Short mmCIF file of C-alpha atoms in Angstrom, two decimals:
data_model
loop_
_atom_site.label_atom_id
_atom_site.label_comp_id
_atom_site.label_asym_id
_atom_site.label_seq_id
_atom_site.Cartn_x
_atom_site.Cartn_y
_atom_site.Cartn_z
CA UNK A 1 148.21 104.40 98.66
CA UNK A 2 144.84 102.92 98.07
CA UNK A 3 143.26 106.33 98.78
CA UNK A 4 145.51 107.95 96.18
CA UNK A 5 144.63 105.57 93.41
CA UNK A 6 140.93 105.66 94.45
CA UNK A 7 140.87 109.45 94.16
CA UNK A 8 142.62 109.40 90.80
CA UNK A 9 140.02 106.92 89.53
CA UNK A 10 136.98 108.39 91.19
CA UNK A 11 137.29 112.13 90.72
CA UNK A 12 136.93 111.94 86.90
CA UNK A 13 134.07 109.46 87.29
CA UNK A 14 132.16 111.71 89.76
CA UNK A 15 132.73 114.78 87.62
CA UNK A 16 131.54 112.89 84.54
CA UNK A 17 128.43 111.70 86.45
CA UNK A 18 127.70 115.25 87.52
CA UNK A 19 128.21 116.68 84.05
CA UNK A 20 126.03 114.06 82.37
CA UNK A 21 123.49 114.52 85.15
CA UNK A 22 123.37 118.17 84.43
CA UNK A 23 122.87 117.59 80.71
CA UNK A 24 120.15 115.12 81.55
CA UNK A 25 118.43 117.69 83.84
CA UNK A 26 118.75 120.44 81.29
CA UNK A 27 116.55 118.38 78.99
CA UNK A 28 113.98 118.30 81.69
CA UNK A 29 114.91 120.87 84.31
CA UNK A 30 113.32 120.54 87.74
CA UNK A 31 111.38 117.41 86.75
CA UNK A 32 109.79 115.60 89.66
CA UNK A 33 111.85 112.41 89.02
CA UNK A 34 115.24 114.04 88.38
CA UNK A 35 116.38 113.50 91.96
CA UNK A 36 115.28 109.83 91.94
CA UNK A 37 117.30 109.20 88.81
CA UNK A 38 120.36 111.02 89.99
CA UNK A 39 120.34 109.66 93.55
CA UNK A 40 119.95 106.12 92.20
CA UNK A 41 122.90 106.62 89.87
CA UNK A 42 125.10 107.93 92.61
CA UNK A 43 124.28 104.99 94.86
CA UNK A 44 125.60 102.70 92.07
CA UNK A 45 129.06 104.15 92.76
CA UNK A 46 129.16 102.53 96.24
CA UNK A 47 131.23 99.46 95.19
CA UNK A 48 133.98 101.83 93.79
CA UNK A 49 134.40 102.95 97.42
CA UNK A 50 134.58 99.46 98.71
CA UNK A 51 131.02 99.52 100.06
CA UNK A 52 128.52 96.70 99.83
CA UNK A 53 125.28 98.58 99.86
CA UNK A 54 121.92 96.99 100.96
CA UNK A 55 118.78 99.08 100.44
CA UNK A 56 115.43 97.95 101.99
CA UNK A 57 112.26 99.57 100.85
CA UNK A 58 108.91 98.08 102.06
CA UNK A 59 106.99 96.27 99.29
CA UNK A 60 103.75 97.95 98.26
CA UNK A 61 104.71 101.35 99.51
CA UNK A 62 102.25 103.93 98.27
CA UNK A 63 103.59 106.62 95.94
CA UNK A 64 101.75 109.47 97.64
CA UNK A 65 103.33 112.56 99.14
CA UNK A 66 105.43 111.97 102.28
CA UNK A 67 108.19 113.57 104.22
CA UNK A 68 111.20 111.20 104.29
CA UNK A 69 113.66 111.76 107.12
CA UNK A 70 117.18 110.39 107.06
CA UNK A 71 120.13 110.33 109.48
CA UNK A 72 122.89 112.54 108.20
CA UNK A 73 126.42 111.20 108.84
CA UNK A 74 129.07 112.21 106.29
CA UNK A 75 129.90 112.59 102.62
CA UNK A 76 129.25 108.92 102.08
CA UNK A 77 125.53 109.60 102.37
CA UNK A 78 125.55 110.68 98.72
CA UNK A 79 126.28 107.17 97.58
CA UNK A 80 124.57 105.14 100.36
CA UNK A 81 121.27 106.42 101.81
CA UNK A 82 120.67 108.03 98.38
CA UNK A 83 119.68 104.48 97.11
CA UNK A 84 116.47 104.76 99.13
CA UNK A 85 115.21 107.90 97.33
CA UNK A 86 111.88 107.07 95.57
CA UNK A 87 110.14 108.52 92.53
CA UNK A 88 108.51 111.83 92.93
CA UNK A 89 110.90 112.88 95.74
CA UNK A 90 113.00 116.03 96.04
CA UNK A 91 115.28 117.02 99.02
CA UNK A 92 115.66 120.17 100.99
CA UNK A 93 119.20 121.44 101.32
CA UNK A 94 121.40 124.42 102.09
CA UNK A 95 121.20 127.31 99.50
CA UNK A 96 125.05 127.35 99.59
CA UNK A 97 125.12 123.89 97.93
CA UNK A 98 124.38 125.63 94.65
CA UNK A 99 127.97 126.92 94.53
CA UNK A 100 129.72 123.62 95.02
CA UNK A 101 131.39 122.85 91.58
CA UNK A 102 129.52 120.28 89.46
CA UNK A 103 127.52 118.74 92.32
CA UNK A 104 125.83 121.98 93.29
CA UNK A 105 124.56 122.72 89.79
CA UNK A 106 123.33 119.16 89.52
CA UNK A 107 121.55 119.43 92.87
CA UNK A 108 119.78 122.63 91.75
CA UNK A 109 118.77 121.35 88.29
CA UNK A 110 117.39 118.13 89.87
CA UNK A 111 114.56 120.31 91.27
CA UNK A 112 115.67 120.09 95.00
CA UNK A 113 114.46 122.89 97.29
CA UNK A 114 117.16 125.18 98.60
CA UNK A 115 116.82 127.14 101.85
CA UNK A 116 118.82 129.93 103.50
CA UNK A 117 119.44 128.37 106.95
CA UNK A 118 121.04 131.63 108.20
CA UNK A 119 117.76 133.49 107.73
CA UNK A 120 115.25 131.90 110.05
CA UNK A 121 112.32 133.93 108.76
CA UNK A 122 113.01 132.97 105.14
CA UNK A 123 113.59 129.32 106.19
CA UNK A 124 110.14 129.30 107.87
CA UNK A 125 108.61 130.83 104.72
CA UNK A 126 110.27 128.01 102.77
CA UNK A 127 108.64 125.40 105.02
CA UNK A 128 105.25 126.92 104.19
CA UNK A 129 106.08 126.99 100.47
CA UNK A 130 107.40 123.44 100.60
CA UNK A 131 104.21 122.11 102.24
CA UNK A 132 102.14 123.96 99.60
CA UNK A 133 104.26 122.56 96.79
CA UNK A 134 103.87 119.00 98.13
CA UNK A 135 100.15 119.25 97.99
CA UNK A 136 100.02 121.04 94.60
CA UNK A 137 102.49 118.94 92.76
CA UNK A 138 102.06 115.71 94.73
CA UNK A 139 105.70 115.65 95.69
CA UNK A 140 107.52 113.85 98.52
CA UNK A 141 110.25 115.71 100.40
CA UNK A 142 113.51 114.22 101.74
CA UNK A 143 115.06 116.03 104.71
CA UNK A 144 117.85 115.43 107.25
CA UNK A 145 116.33 116.68 110.59
CA UNK A 146 119.64 116.74 112.37
CA UNK A 147 120.49 119.80 110.20
CA UNK A 148 124.19 118.84 109.88
CA UNK A 149 126.34 115.76 109.64
CA UNK A 150 126.72 113.85 112.89
CA UNK A 151 130.04 112.31 111.79
CA UNK A 152 129.16 108.98 113.31
CA UNK A 153 128.80 110.29 116.83
CA UNK A 154 125.23 109.19 117.19
CA UNK A 155 122.18 111.02 115.88
CA UNK A 156 121.93 114.66 116.89
CA UNK A 157 118.75 116.04 118.29
CA UNK A 158 116.20 116.62 115.51
CA UNK A 159 115.16 120.11 114.44
CA UNK A 160 111.46 120.48 113.78
CA UNK A 161 111.38 121.86 110.20
CA UNK A 162 110.68 118.51 108.62
CA UNK A 163 107.94 117.82 111.10
CA UNK A 164 106.23 121.13 110.71
CA UNK A 165 106.29 120.55 106.96
CA UNK A 166 104.56 117.14 107.34
CA UNK A 167 102.02 118.39 109.81
CA UNK A 168 101.19 121.37 107.68
CA UNK A 169 100.84 119.32 104.45
CA UNK A 170 98.98 116.53 106.37
CA UNK A 171 101.26 113.75 105.16
CA UNK A 172 103.09 110.97 106.85
CA UNK A 173 106.70 110.96 108.15
CA UNK A 174 108.80 108.07 106.74
CA UNK A 175 112.07 107.45 108.56
CA UNK A 176 114.95 106.10 106.57
CA UNK A 177 117.82 104.81 108.66
CA UNK A 178 121.47 104.19 107.51
CA UNK A 179 123.81 102.02 109.50
CA UNK A 180 126.93 103.77 110.95
CA UNK A 181 129.49 104.64 108.23
CA UNK A 182 132.03 106.59 110.30
CA UNK A 183 134.59 103.75 109.88
CA UNK A 184 134.64 104.09 106.11
CA UNK A 185 137.86 105.37 104.61
CA UNK A 186 139.17 105.96 101.14
CA UNK A 187 142.32 104.05 101.96
CA UNK A 188 140.45 100.89 102.89
CA UNK A 189 140.04 98.41 100.07
CA UNK A 190 136.92 96.85 101.68
CA UNK A 191 134.79 99.16 103.77
CA UNK A 192 132.21 96.38 104.29
CA UNK A 193 128.43 96.61 104.33
CA UNK A 194 126.14 99.57 104.69
CA UNK A 195 122.36 99.10 105.10
CA UNK A 196 119.77 101.74 104.39
CA UNK A 197 116.32 100.79 105.59
CA UNK A 198 113.00 102.53 105.16
CA UNK A 199 110.66 102.20 108.14
CA UNK A 200 106.93 102.26 108.38
CA UNK A 201 105.16 105.61 107.90
CA UNK A 202 104.27 107.64 110.96
CA UNK A 203 100.89 109.40 110.83
CA UNK A 204 100.94 113.08 111.54
CA UNK A 205 97.07 113.55 111.84
CA UNK A 206 97.15 113.69 115.65
CA UNK A 207 99.79 116.37 115.70
CA UNK A 208 99.81 120.13 115.27
CA UNK A 209 102.17 123.00 115.92
CA UNK A 210 101.65 122.69 119.68
CA UNK A 211 102.99 119.10 119.93
CA UNK A 212 105.24 118.76 116.91
CA UNK A 213 108.22 118.49 119.15
CA UNK A 214 106.85 115.20 120.49
CA UNK A 215 106.74 113.82 116.90
CA UNK A 216 110.41 114.75 116.41
CA UNK A 217 111.46 113.15 119.68
CA UNK A 218 109.45 109.90 118.87
CA UNK A 219 111.00 109.75 115.32
CA UNK A 220 114.52 110.24 116.78
CA UNK A 221 113.84 107.39 119.29
CA UNK A 222 112.79 104.76 116.74
CA UNK A 223 115.48 105.78 114.29
CA UNK A 224 118.23 105.48 116.95
CA UNK A 225 116.93 102.04 117.99
CA UNK A 226 116.87 100.83 114.34
CA UNK A 227 120.45 102.09 113.74
CA UNK A 228 121.61 100.02 116.69
CA UNK A 229 120.02 96.90 115.14
CA UNK A 230 121.46 97.72 111.69
CA UNK A 231 124.92 98.21 113.11
CA UNK A 232 124.70 94.79 114.74
CA UNK A 233 123.56 93.21 111.52
CA UNK A 234 126.41 94.90 109.58
CA UNK A 235 128.86 93.57 112.16
CA UNK A 236 127.66 90.03 111.51
CA UNK A 237 127.63 90.48 107.75
CA UNK A 238 131.27 91.78 107.81
CA UNK A 239 132.35 88.69 109.74
CA UNK A 240 130.99 86.32 106.96
#
């Protein structure tokens, strides 16, 4: 019953946010800060889903180009880990997202980079173009290196696209870890806490194409360890 009333309430709100977001983006299409504004707005919807969101971004973080990598769990990512998106950041997503009603158009107009994952040669070309665009426009990129949602079953092995991009652009990798949200349900009035935490940058200067897989494995390791700690913290917060 809670899920029914929540859907009745939230669907119009989400559509309204997407429509207003599209109008905002039409005023300044593909602007470097569109994604920052839209992602921040979407994260403000978390309480409507019964989620108490905590976002931790290190003080004094430099606003220089980086590749942010996040763990990709489920649809709730849109209103949780999105709160950690910084200014001058765009994401890389599936080209097919463009055809999702309302959200797809908003995603495209926000200036995010869309790739054809079914065409590996085109995808590699997009990596090269993305690295060039980062340097030219001083943009940061947000990617989910798992490539698909893990649905709370633990982080999947990382694909290397994000790491190739960082190495080619000579920028740092910045992991962003979200606590496990697989227990969240629309029919739960209180879904409890979710914590999104940005970790320290990882330099890519000692890496190249020959050892980029090592960078991916190392990033996966520290992100998995951090998620375990965040899950324990969430467990304690939910008890209080």
